Amino acid sequence: RQPSPYAAALGRAAAATPAASGTAPITSPAAAASAPSNVSAGVPVPRPPAGVIPVLIITHTRAKYLEKALDSVLQHRARAEMFPITASQDGDDASVQAVIEKHLASGSVAHHLRHKPKSFMPKGYQRLCAHYAWALGQMFDVMGYDQLVVLEEDIEVAPDFFSYFEATLPLLKADSEMFCVSAWNDNGKASVASDAKAIFRTDFFPGLGWMLLKSLWREVKDRWPKNYWDEFMRHPDVRKGRHCLRPEVSRSHTFGEQGTSNGQFYKQHLAANVLNTEQVNWTSMDLSFVANTSSFDAYLTSQVRTVEVASLEAMQAKGALTAPIAIQYQDSQWKSIATYFGLMEDEKAGIRRGSYRGVLPISWRGQRVYLVRDWPLQPSPKT
């Protein structure tokens, strides 16, 4: 199998760079049979094509998880040149290395990065956070990509995962009020998420299979946290009033009950989230209603203001729903609302998961339900 010109050039750059602790070992298909070489930021590498959306898989010690994740990604990836895969391995786990080398040899994985902290770093979120920062730096600063989809070794993807990101990349690039696209819906249980073609803007950073641009990396890389990188991404001074896109039915699913988070929320919420099974052609869909803030504000306003508005108690009294409805709630009622619908009730930096300006659209028993705090209706009475 002949290596691509880009992979071959990376191999030449690697060969010209002396090994150094903590630098970026990049293994390409051309060099799969030899020991990984080091590529540092000082060695020029060819600029990748502008439309390429690389997939970075963060991995550590769970070889069986990594194999399952790769099987899922490769099953649904139709164009390897459009979505090249890089596996970034933290440490020297031999089983993980064997999985990556097998896929390097077949050409299904394009690059292998090896993260080796220069000083001792305990397992857990701190080490994961450092690995993330290092791997993002390699992809953006060394390899020169303009955008990137990030996965972890315990995530599988939907059949239309790649179509979803291909269709939303132009929106992310064009809108300064959007800072990520996520494949995940925190409230993605089958009971509240059934519209496979629904997509929304959200104030909440979902993670778990997400795309960012180099411009965002440049904003945060010099202040990257030592712990809990996902919570950092939800800080107001990071989000800066910007939004993410997220689907109603998740295009990613975590099967990692055993991992850094020690199963937090897993059995109660994450395990029950459904992974989309439909092959939706996102590139043929009209996504103009989520393309910018004003369009989505107008869309959501028209949807909410043209349906019946009721309280949760009034909706329950109706029995079966026959039309879309808006449930207006006060902050003091949120816990009971979340419990009734089986939603995640927590919030981060004052933002509820999946919500946009206090509105959370869900599907409920065959109908669209809008959980509305105040906007775009008249403000609700103070509690």
mmCIF file of C-alpha atoms in Angstrom:
data_model
loop_
_atom_site.group_PDB
_atom_site.id
_atom_site.type_symbol
_atom_site.label_atom_id
_atom_site.label_comp_id
_atom_site.label_asym_id
_atom_site.label_seq_id
_atom_site.Cartn_x
_atom_site.Cartn_y
_atom_site.Cartn_z
ATOM 1 C CA ARG A 1 0.000 0.000 0.000
ATOM 2 C CA GLN A 2 1.491 3.358 -1.051
ATOM 3 C CA PRO A 3 1.453 6.055 1.636
ATOM 4 C CA SER A 4 -0.240 9.372 0.892
ATOM 5 C CA PRO A 5 2.066 12.317 0.079
ATOM 6 C CA TYR A 6 1.070 13.885 3.387
ATOM 7 C CA ALA A 7 1.905 10.753 5.381
ATOM 8 C CA ALA A 8 5.184 10.352 3.512
ATOM 9 C CA ALA A 9 6.135 13.964 4.215
ATOM 10 C CA LEU A 10 5.378 13.458 7.888
ATOM 11 C CA GLY A 11 7.664 10.448 7.852
ATOM 12 C CA ARG A 12 10.493 12.517 6.324
ATOM 13 C CA ALA A 13 9.989 15.238 8.908
ATOM 14 C CA ALA A 14 10.026 12.656 11.675
ATOM 15 C CA ALA A 15 13.224 11.102 10.438
ATOM 16 C CA ALA A 16 14.909 14.502 10.467
ATOM 17 C CA THR A 17 14.018 15.198 14.091
ATOM 18 C CA PRO A 18 16.048 13.821 17.017
ATOM 19 C CA ALA A 19 14.137 12.064 19.761
ATOM 20 C CA ALA A 20 13.308 14.220 22.758
ATOM 21 C CA SER A 21 11.296 13.548 25.900
ATOM 22 C CA GLY A 22 7.763 14.869 25.700
ATOM 23 C CA THR A 23 7.734 15.582 21.962
ATOM 24 C CA ALA A 24 5.227 14.185 19.510
ATOM 25 C CA PRO A 25 5.863 10.696 18.158
ATOM 26 C CA ILE A 26 3.819 10.406 14.968
ATOM 27 C CA THR A 27 3.614 7.065 13.248
ATOM 28 C CA SER A 28 2.235 7.026 9.704
ATOM 29 C CA PRO A 29 1.334 3.981 7.601
ATOM 30 C CA ALA A 30 4.685 4.399 5.837
ATOM 31 C CA ALA A 31 6.533 3.999 9.112
ATOM 32 C CA ALA A 32 4.282 1.446 10.762
ATOM 33 C CA ALA A 33 6.914 -1.281 10.599
ATOM 34 C CA SER A 34 9.550 0.806 12.342
ATOM 35 C CA ALA A 35 9.771 2.457 15.734
ATOM 36 C CA PRO A 36 7.854 5.746 16.035
ATOM 37 C CA SER A 37 9.855 8.874 15.332
ATOM 38 C CA ASN A 38 9.496 12.255 16.954
ATOM 39 C CA VAL A 39 8.056 15.273 15.172
ATOM 40 C CA SER A 40 8.498 18.570 16.951
ATOM 41 C CA ALA A 41 6.886 21.935 16.307
ATOM 42 C CA GLY A 42 10.145 23.126 14.774
ATOM 43 C CA VAL A 43 9.942 20.722 11.840
ATOM 44 C CA PRO A 44 7.767 21.932 8.958
ATOM 45 C CA VAL A 45 5.043 19.544 7.824
ATOM 46 C CA PRO A 46 2.848 19.979 4.747
ATOM 47 C CA ARG A 47 -0.417 21.823 5.236
ATOM 48 C CA PRO A 48 -3.352 19.377 5.072
ATOM 49 C CA PRO A 49 -6.206 20.047 2.634
ATOM 50 C CA ALA A 50 -8.610 22.680 3.967
ATOM 51 C CA GLY A 51 -11.711 20.482 3.888
ATOM 52 C CA VAL A 52 -10.246 17.546 5.776
ATOM 53 C CA ILE A 53 -11.893 16.816 9.151
ATOM 54 C CA PRO A 54 -9.452 14.680 11.135
ATOM 55 C CA VAL A 55 -10.733 12.471 13.933
ATOM 56 C CA LEU A 56 -8.625 12.387 17.091
ATOM 57 C CA ILE A 57 -9.175 9.431 19.417
ATOM 58 C CA ILE A 58 -7.840 9.899 22.933
ATOM 59 C CA THR A 59 -6.751 6.572 24.443
ATOM 60 C CA HIS A 60 -4.910 5.342 27.494
ATOM 61 C CA THR A 61 -5.147 1.772 28.842
ATOM 62 C CA ARG A 62 -8.453 0.287 27.694
ATOM 63 C CA ALA A 63 -7.487 -1.705 24.611
ATOM 64 C CA LYS A 64 -10.822 -3.521 24.279
ATOM 65 C CA TYR A 65 -12.668 -0.218 24.467
ATOM 66 C CA LEU A 66 -10.385 1.271 21.820
ATOM 67 C CA GLU A 67 -10.970 -1.676 19.519
ATOM 68 C CA LYS A 68 -14.730 -1.299 19.878
ATOM 69 C CA ALA A 69 -14.546 2.445 19.257
ATOM 70 C CA LEU A 70 -12.400 1.998 16.154
ATOM 71 C CA ASP A 71 -14.671 -0.733 14.813
ATOM 72 C CA SER A 72 -17.616 1.654 15.080
ATOM 73 C CA VAL A 73 -15.800 4.600 13.500
ATOM 74 C CA LEU A 74 -14.403 2.531 10.643
ATOM 75 C CA GLN A 75 -17.737 0.837 9.968
ATOM 76 C CA HIS A 76 -19.387 4.194 9.265
ATOM 77 C CA ARG A 77 -16.519 6.126 7.692
ATOM 78 C CA ALA A 78 -16.952 6.080 3.915
ATOM 79 C CA ARG A 79 -14.075 8.421 2.986
ATOM 80 C CA ALA A 80 -10.780 7.868 4.744
ATOM 81 C CA GLU A 81 -9.131 10.817 2.969
ATOM 82 C CA MET A 82 -11.829 13.178 4.282
ATOM 83 C CA PHE A 83 -11.737 11.862 7.858
ATOM 84 C CA PRO A 84 -8.224 10.588 8.672
ATOM 85 C CA ILE A 85 -7.926 9.034 12.120
ATOM 86 C CA THR A 86 -5.204 9.839 14.619
ATOM 87 C CA ALA A 87 -4.915 7.777 17.802
ATOM 88 C CA SER A 88 -3.224 9.613 20.651
ATOM 89 C CA GLN A 89 -1.989 7.149 23.241
ATOM 90 C CA ASP A 90 -1.124 8.212 26.761
ATOM 91 C CA GLY A 91 1.626 6.006 28.136
ATOM 92 C CA ASP A 92 3.015 2.657 27.029
ATOM 93 C CA ASP A 93 0.203 0.163 27.418
ATOM 94 C CA ALA A 94 1.236 -2.697 25.155
ATOM 95 C CA SER A 95 -2.303 -3.868 24.391
ATOM 96 C CA VAL A 96 -3.370 -0.376 23.296
ATOM 97 C CA GLN A 97 -0.234 -0.037 21.196
ATOM 98 C CA ALA A 98 -0.951 -3.376 19.514
ATOM 99 C CA VAL A 99 -4.469 -2.263 18.553
ATOM 100 C CA ILE A 100 -3.160 0.965 17.051
ATOM 101 C CA GLU A 101 -0.300 -0.713 15.201
ATOM 102 C CA LYS A 102 -2.699 -3.229 13.671
ATOM 103 C CA HIS A 103 -4.815 -0.408 12.266
ATOM 104 C CA LEU A 104 -1.750 1.542 11.174
ATOM 105 C CA ALA A 105 -0.559 -1.455 9.188
ATOM 106 C CA SER A 106 -3.930 -1.749 7.439
ATOM 107 C CA GLY A 107 -4.031 1.985 6.731
ATOM 108 C CA SER A 108 -7.301 2.508 8.593
ATOM 109 C CA VAL A 109 -5.529 4.710 11.158
ATOM 110 C CA ALA A 110 -3.338 7.440 9.709
ATOM 111 C CA HIS A 111 -1.220 8.510 12.688
ATOM 112 C CA HIS A 112 -0.179 7.388 16.138
ATOM 113 C CA LEU A 113 0.742 10.008 18.732
ATOM 114 C CA ARG A 114 2.417 9.017 21.991
ATOM 115 C CA HIS A 115 1.968 11.197 25.054
ATOM 116 C CA LYS A 116 4.759 10.764 27.607
ATOM 117 C CA PRO A 117 4.648 13.295 30.447
ATOM 118 C CA LYS A 118 8.091 14.614 31.347
ATOM 119 C CA SER A 119 7.350 14.252 35.047
ATOM 120 C CA PHE A 120 5.225 11.908 37.144
ATOM 121 C CA MET A 121 1.514 12.488 36.728
ATOM 122 C CA PRO A 122 -1.109 10.426 38.568
ATOM 123 C CA LYS A 123 -3.946 8.723 36.764
ATOM 124 C CA GLY A 124 -7.293 10.457 36.604
ATOM 125 C CA TYR A 125 -8.648 13.740 35.341
ATOM 126 C CA GLN A 126 -5.380 15.621 35.782
ATOM 127 C CA ARG A 127 -3.528 13.257 33.491
ATOM 128 C CA LEU A 128 -6.419 13.142 31.009
ATOM 129 C CA CYS A 129 -6.523 16.929 30.947
ATOM 130 C CA ALA A 130 -2.792 17.139 30.212
ATOM 131 C CA HIS A 131 -3.142 14.541 27.471
ATOM 132 C CA TYR A 132 -5.949 16.501 25.849
ATOM 133 C CA ALA A 133 -3.900 19.694 25.786
ATOM 134 C CA TRP A 134 -0.883 17.919 24.368
ATOM 135 C CA ALA A 135 -2.850 16.061 21.689
ATOM 136 C CA LEU A 136 -4.773 19.164 20.593
ATOM 137 C CA GLY A 137 -1.477 20.996 20.317
ATOM 138 C CA GLN A 138 -0.062 18.261 18.089
ATOM 139 C CA MET A 139 -3.083 18.269 15.796
ATOM 140 C CA PHE A 140 -3.414 22.034 15.442
ATOM 141 C CA ASP A 141 0.044 23.467 16.073
ATOM 142 C CA VAL A 142 2.257 20.724 14.641
ATOM 143 C CA MET A 143 0.167 18.948 12.026
ATOM 144 C CA GLY A 144 -1.606 22.137 10.966
ATOM 145 C CA TYR A 145 -5.248 21.080 10.855
ATOM 146 C CA ASP A 146 -7.915 23.804 10.795
ATOM 147 C CA GLN A 147 -10.658 21.753 12.462
ATOM 148 C CA LEU A 148 -10.885 18.561 14.431
ATOM 149 C CA VAL A 149 -13.393 16.030 15.782
ATOM 150 C CA VAL A 150 -12.453 14.655 19.199
ATOM 151 C CA LEU A 151 -13.457 11.214 20.460
ATOM 152 C CA GLU A 152 -12.308 9.035 23.330
ATOM 153 C CA GLU A 153 -11.620 5.313 23.436
ATOM 154 C CA ASP A 154 -15.036 4.541 24.951
ATOM 155 C CA ILE A 155 -17.250 6.211 22.328
ATOM 156 C CA GLU A 156 -19.070 4.602 19.417
ATOM 157 C CA VAL A 157 -20.707 6.568 16.639
ATOM 158 C CA ALA A 158 -23.890 6.580 14.551
ATOM 159 C CA PRO A 159 -24.169 5.700 10.833
ATOM 160 C CA ASP A 160 -24.546 9.393 9.916
ATOM 161 C CA PHE A 161 -21.855 10.658 12.309
ATOM 162 C CA PHE A 162 -19.575 11.820 9.502
ATOM 163 C CA SER A 163 -22.373 13.332 7.423
ATOM 164 C CA TYR A 164 -23.419 15.310 10.492
ATOM 165 C CA PHE A 165 -19.996 16.890 10.963
ATOM 166 C CA GLU A 166 -19.439 17.469 7.261
ATOM 167 C CA ALA A 167 -22.732 19.394 7.043
ATOM 168 C CA THR A 168 -22.168 21.464 10.166
ATOM 169 C CA LEU A 169 -18.528 22.446 9.578
ATOM 170 C CA PRO A 170 -19.461 25.350 7.238
ATOM 171 C CA LEU A 171 -21.860 26.647 9.900
ATOM 172 C CA LEU A 172 -19.183 26.500 12.583
ATOM 173 C CA LYS A 173 -16.697 28.319 10.367
ATOM 174 C CA ALA A 174 -19.148 31.023 9.332
ATOM 175 C CA ASP A 175 -20.691 31.898 12.700
ATOM 176 C CA SER A 176 -18.603 33.765 15.282
ATOM 177 C CA GLU A 177 -21.336 33.047 17.865
ATOM 178 C CA MET A 178 -20.806 29.284 17.619
ATOM 179 C CA PHE A 179 -17.795 27.589 19.191
ATOM 180 C CA CYS A 180 -18.425 23.871 18.796
ATOM 181 C CA VAL A 181 -20.547 21.159 17.227
ATOM 182 C CA SER A 182 -21.337 18.118 19.353
ATOM 183 C CA ALA A 183 -22.695 14.707 18.416
ATOM 184 C CA TRP A 184 -24.093 14.237 21.924
ATOM 185 C CA ASN A 185 -27.343 15.143 23.651
ATOM 186 C CA ASP A 186 -27.105 14.922 27.441
ATOM 187 C CA ASN A 187 -30.864 14.345 27.547
ATOM 188 C CA GLY A 188 -30.869 11.717 24.838
ATOM 189 C CA LYS A 189 -32.999 8.962 26.345
ATOM 190 C CA ALA A 190 -35.500 7.359 23.977
ATOM 191 C CA SER A 191 -38.408 8.722 26.026
ATOM 192 C CA VAL A 192 -37.425 12.346 25.306
ATOM 193 C CA ALA A 193 -35.335 12.100 22.114
ATOM 194 C CA SER A 194 -36.885 10.491 19.050
ATOM 195 C CA ASP A 195 -36.652 12.980 16.160
ATOM 196 C CA ALA A 196 -33.565 11.821 14.271
ATOM 197 C CA LYS A 197 -33.512 14.931 12.070
ATOM 198 C CA ALA A 198 -33.778 17.495 14.858
ATOM 199 C CA ILE A 199 -30.826 19.756 15.614
ATOM 200 C CA PHE A 200 -30.606 22.694 18.002
ATOM 201 C CA ARG A 201 -28.288 25.380 19.253
ATOM 202 C CA THR A 202 -27.429 25.137 22.937
ATOM 203 C CA ASP A 203 -25.692 27.294 25.530
ATOM 204 C CA PHE A 204 -24.308 24.139 27.132
ATOM 205 C CA PHE A 205 -21.060 22.468 26.045
ATOM 206 C CA PRO A 206 -21.973 18.778 25.543
ATOM 207 C CA GLY A 207 -18.624 17.185 24.587
ATOM 208 C CA LEU A 208 -18.571 13.407 23.939
ATOM 209 C CA GLY A 209 -17.752 13.557 20.245
ATOM 210 C CA TRP A 210 -17.303 17.206 19.319
ATOM 211 C CA MET A 211 -15.744 19.433 16.684
ATOM 212 C CA LEU A 212 -13.755 22.602 17.239
ATOM 213 C CA LEU A 213 -11.727 24.982 15.084
ATOM 214 C CA LYS A 214 -8.101 25.970 15.428
ATOM 215 C CA SER A 215 -9.245 29.474 16.368
ATOM 216 C CA LEU A 216 -10.861 28.149 19.563
ATOM 217 C CA TRP A 217 -7.739 26.178 20.429
ATOM 218 C CA ARG A 218 -5.678 29.345 20.099
ATOM 219 C CA GLU A 219 -8.042 31.068 22.553
ATOM 220 C CA VAL A 220 -7.728 28.454 25.272
ATOM 221 C CA LYS A 221 -4.377 26.713 24.884
ATOM 222 C CA ASP A 222 -2.388 29.115 27.063
ATOM 223 C CA ARG A 223 -4.902 28.862 29.887
ATOM 224 C CA TRP A 224 -5.797 25.195 29.578
ATOM 225 C CA PRO A 225 -6.747 23.885 33.039
ATOM 226 C CA LYS A 226 -4.927 21.265 35.064
ATOM 227 C CA ASN A 227 -8.153 19.401 35.760
ATOM 228 C CA TYR A 228 -11.673 18.898 34.375
ATOM 229 C CA TRP A 229 -11.199 20.273 30.887
ATOM 230 C CA ASP A 230 -14.902 19.821 30.022
ATOM 231 C CA GLU A 231 -16.008 21.970 32.953
ATOM 232 C CA PHE A 232 -13.465 24.546 31.838
ATOM 233 C CA MET A 233 -15.133 24.656 28.411
ATOM 234 C CA ARG A 234 -18.409 25.581 30.149
ATOM 235 C CA HIS A 235 -16.977 28.599 31.959
ATOM 236 C CA PRO A 236 -18.609 31.879 30.915
ATOM 237 C CA ASP A 237 -15.216 33.428 30.108
ATOM 238 C CA VAL A 238 -14.521 30.537 27.711
ATOM 239 C CA ARG A 239 -17.959 30.272 26.145
ATOM 240 C CA LYS A 240 -18.320 34.055 25.870
ATOM 241 C CA GLY A 241 -22.026 33.810 25.112
ATOM 242 C CA ARG A 242 -21.409 31.462 22.175
ATOM 243 C CA HIS A 243 -23.324 28.302 21.368
ATOM 244 C CA CYS A 244 -22.823 24.714 20.283
ATOM 245 C CA LEU A 245 -24.893 22.660 17.901
ATOM 246 C CA ARG A 246 -26.268 19.371 19.172
ATOM 247 C CA PRO A 247 -28.695 16.786 17.777
ATOM 248 C CA GLU A 248 -31.812 15.555 19.525
ATOM 249 C CA VAL A 249 -30.824 11.923 19.013
ATOM 250 C CA SER A 250 -27.162 11.451 19.839
ATOM 251 C CA ARG A 251 -24.678 10.562 17.113
ATOM 252 C CA SER A 252 -22.227 9.320 19.724
ATOM 253 C CA HIS A 253 -22.618 6.989 22.671
ATOM 254 C CA THR A 254 -20.302 6.259 25.556
ATOM 255 C CA PHE A 255 -20.008 2.666 26.719
ATOM 256 C CA GLY A 256 -17.271 3.514 29.236
ATOM 257 C CA GLU A 257 -18.816 2.711 32.584
ATOM 258 C CA GLN A 258 -15.316 2.041 33.895
ATOM 259 C CA GLY A 259 -13.063 5.030 33.406
ATOM 260 C CA THR A 260 -11.807 8.312 34.753
ATOM 261 C CA SER A 261 -15.253 9.524 35.832
ATOM 262 C CA ASN A 262 -15.818 6.326 37.865
ATOM 263 C CA GLY A 263 -19.231 5.839 36.272
ATOM 264 C CA GLN A 264 -20.643 9.218 37.315
ATOM 265 C CA PHE A 265 -24.199 9.522 35.929
ATOM 266 C CA TYR A 266 -23.562 6.432 33.781
ATOM 267 C CA LYS A 267 -26.212 4.018 34.988
ATOM 268 C CA GLN A 268 -28.812 6.691 35.674
ATOM 269 C CA HIS A 269 -28.439 8.738 32.495
ATOM 270 C CA LEU A 270 -25.648 7.972 30.031
ATOM 271 C CA ALA A 271 -26.259 4.260 29.570
ATOM 272 C CA ALA A 272 -29.895 4.924 28.650
ATOM 273 C CA ASN A 273 -29.064 7.505 25.981
ATOM 274 C CA VAL A 274 -29.866 6.127 22.561
ATOM 275 C CA LEU A 275 -27.509 6.121 19.598
ATOM 276 C CA ASN A 276 -29.113 7.090 16.306
ATOM 277 C CA THR A 277 -29.553 4.214 13.856
ATOM 278 C CA GLU A 278 -30.982 6.147 10.881
ATOM 279 C CA GLN A 279 -28.824 7.161 7.923
ATOM 280 C CA VAL A 280 -29.706 10.854 7.744
ATOM 281 C CA ASN A 281 -28.096 12.747 4.865
ATOM 282 C CA TRP A 282 -27.242 15.927 6.744
ATOM 283 C CA THR A 283 -25.473 17.522 3.786
ATOM 284 C CA SER A 284 -28.772 17.646 1.888
ATOM 285 C CA MET A 285 -30.755 19.195 4.747
ATOM 286 C CA ASP A 286 -31.632 22.858 5.122
ATOM 287 C CA LEU A 287 -29.830 23.890 8.306
ATOM 288 C CA SER A 288 -30.276 27.626 7.832
ATOM 289 C CA PHE A 289 -32.510 27.849 10.929
ATOM 290 C CA VAL A 290 -29.524 26.996 13.167
ATOM 291 C CA ALA A 291 -26.913 28.792 11.074
ATOM 292 C CA ASN A 292 -26.798 31.892 13.272
ATOM 293 C CA THR A 293 -28.303 33.285 16.458
ATOM 294 C CA SER A 294 -30.911 35.503 14.833
ATOM 295 C CA SER A 295 -32.229 32.682 12.634
ATOM 296 C CA PHE A 296 -32.484 30.264 15.531
ATOM 297 C CA ASP A 297 -34.086 32.864 17.790
ATOM 298 C CA ALA A 298 -36.714 33.505 15.115
ATOM 299 C CA TYR A 299 -37.250 29.773 14.561
ATOM 300 C CA LEU A 300 -37.615 28.909 18.243
ATOM 301 C CA THR A 301 -39.825 31.936 18.902
ATOM 302 C CA SER A 302 -42.198 30.961 16.098
ATOM 303 C CA GLN A 303 -42.342 27.360 17.334
ATOM 304 C CA VAL A 304 -43.005 28.201 20.977
ATOM 305 C CA ARG A 305 -45.454 31.042 20.424
ATOM 306 C CA THR A 306 -47.697 29.046 18.078
ATOM 307 C CA VAL A 307 -48.369 26.161 20.460
ATOM 308 C CA GLU A 308 -50.463 25.889 23.590
ATOM 309 C CA VAL A 309 -48.716 27.019 26.778
ATOM 310 C CA ALA A 310 -49.498 25.058 29.932
ATOM 311 C CA SER A 311 -48.098 24.052 33.293
ATOM 312 C CA LEU A 312 -46.805 20.549 33.927
ATOM 313 C CA GLU A 313 -49.901 19.792 35.997
ATOM 314 C CA ALA A 314 -52.193 20.936 33.175
ATOM 315 C CA MET A 315 -50.312 18.785 30.680
ATOM 316 C CA GLN A 316 -50.575 15.754 32.962
ATOM 317 C CA ALA A 317 -54.308 16.322 33.302
ATOM 318 C CA LYS A 318 -54.718 16.208 29.527
ATOM 319 C CA GLY A 319 -53.610 12.616 29.275
ATOM 320 C CA ALA A 320 -52.360 11.814 25.773
ATOM 321 C CA LEU A 321 -50.837 14.727 23.872
ATOM 322 C CA THR A 322 -52.332 15.399 20.440
ATOM 323 C CA ALA A 323 -50.290 18.473 19.498
ATOM 324 C CA PRO A 324 -47.015 20.218 20.411
ATOM 325 C CA ILE A 325 -47.054 22.088 23.702
ATOM 326 C CA ALA A 326 -44.911 24.505 25.701
ATOM 327 C CA ILE A 327 -44.504 23.860 29.418
ATOM 328 C CA GLN A 328 -43.600 27.058 31.224
ATOM 329 C CA TYR A 329 -41.738 26.614 34.490
ATOM 330 C CA GLN A 330 -40.074 28.633 37.210
ATOM 331 C CA ASP A 331 -36.552 27.880 38.385
ATOM 332 C CA SER A 332 -37.904 26.508 41.657
ATOM 333 C CA GLN A 333 -39.903 23.938 39.648
ATOM 334 C CA TRP A 334 -37.046 22.664 37.517
ATOM 335 C CA LYS A 335 -36.175 19.661 39.675
ATOM 336 C CA SER A 336 -39.739 18.332 39.548
ATOM 337 C CA ILE A 337 -39.884 18.985 35.779
ATOM 338 C CA ALA A 338 -36.603 17.145 35.245
ATOM 339 C CA THR A 339 -37.676 14.246 37.431
ATOM 340 C CA TYR A 340 -40.990 13.834 35.599
ATOM 341 C CA PHE A 341 -39.388 13.724 32.148
ATOM 342 C CA GLY A 342 -36.275 11.824 33.255
ATOM 343 C CA LEU A 343 -33.873 14.660 32.430
ATOM 344 C CA MET A 344 -30.521 15.486 33.933
ATOM 345 C CA GLU A 345 -31.418 18.057 36.537
ATOM 346 C CA ASP A 346 -28.001 19.592 37.200
ATOM 347 C CA GLU A 347 -26.637 22.761 35.657
ATOM 348 C CA LYS A 348 -23.165 24.113 34.995
ATOM 349 C CA ALA A 349 -22.372 27.823 35.287
ATOM 350 C CA GLY A 350 -26.114 28.447 35.433
ATOM 351 C CA ILE A 351 -26.839 26.551 32.180
ATOM 352 C CA ARG A 352 -29.075 23.488 32.059
ATOM 353 C CA ARG A 353 -27.922 20.662 29.829
ATOM 354 C CA GLY A 354 -29.049 21.016 26.232
ATOM 355 C CA SER A 355 -30.909 24.267 26.838
ATOM 356 C CA TYR A 356 -30.871 27.493 24.857
ATOM 357 C CA ARG A 357 -31.874 30.724 26.591
ATOM 358 C CA GLY A 358 -33.726 28.601 29.133
ATOM 359 C CA VAL A 359 -35.638 26.606 26.491
ATOM 360 C CA LEU A 360 -35.184 22.836 26.271
ATOM 361 C CA PRO A 361 -36.980 21.142 23.332
ATOM 362 C CA ILE A 362 -37.753 17.441 23.856
ATOM 363 C CA SER A 363 -39.926 14.803 22.206
ATOM 364 C CA TRP A 364 -42.583 13.314 24.481
ATOM 365 C CA ARG A 365 -45.004 10.579 23.532
ATOM 366 C CA GLY A 366 -44.967 11.482 19.875
ATOM 367 C CA GLN A 367 -45.190 15.255 20.258
ATOM 368 C CA ARG A 368 -42.742 18.147 20.511
ATOM 369 C CA VAL A 369 -42.608 19.648 23.990
ATOM 370 C CA TYR A 370 -40.810 22.914 24.756
ATOM 371 C CA LEU A 371 -39.738 23.404 28.354
ATOM 372 C CA VAL A 372 -39.668 27.187 28.663
ATOM 373 C CA ARG A 373 -38.428 29.277 31.573
ATOM 374 C CA ASP A 374 -39.347 32.754 30.252
ATOM 375 C CA TRP A 375 -38.028 33.706 26.801
ATOM 376 C CA PRO A 376 -39.604 33.749 24.230
ATOM 377 C CA LEU A 377 -42.830 33.994 26.240
ATOM 378 C CA GLN A 378 -43.627 36.707 28.723
ATOM 379 C CA PRO A 379 -41.413 36.404 31.806
ATOM 380 C CA SER A 380 -42.821 34.004 34.359
ATOM 381 C CA PRO A 381 -43.648 35.240 37.863
ATOM 382 C CA LYS A 382 -40.747 35.409 40.290
ATOM 383 C CA THR A 383 -40.480 32.536 42.733
#
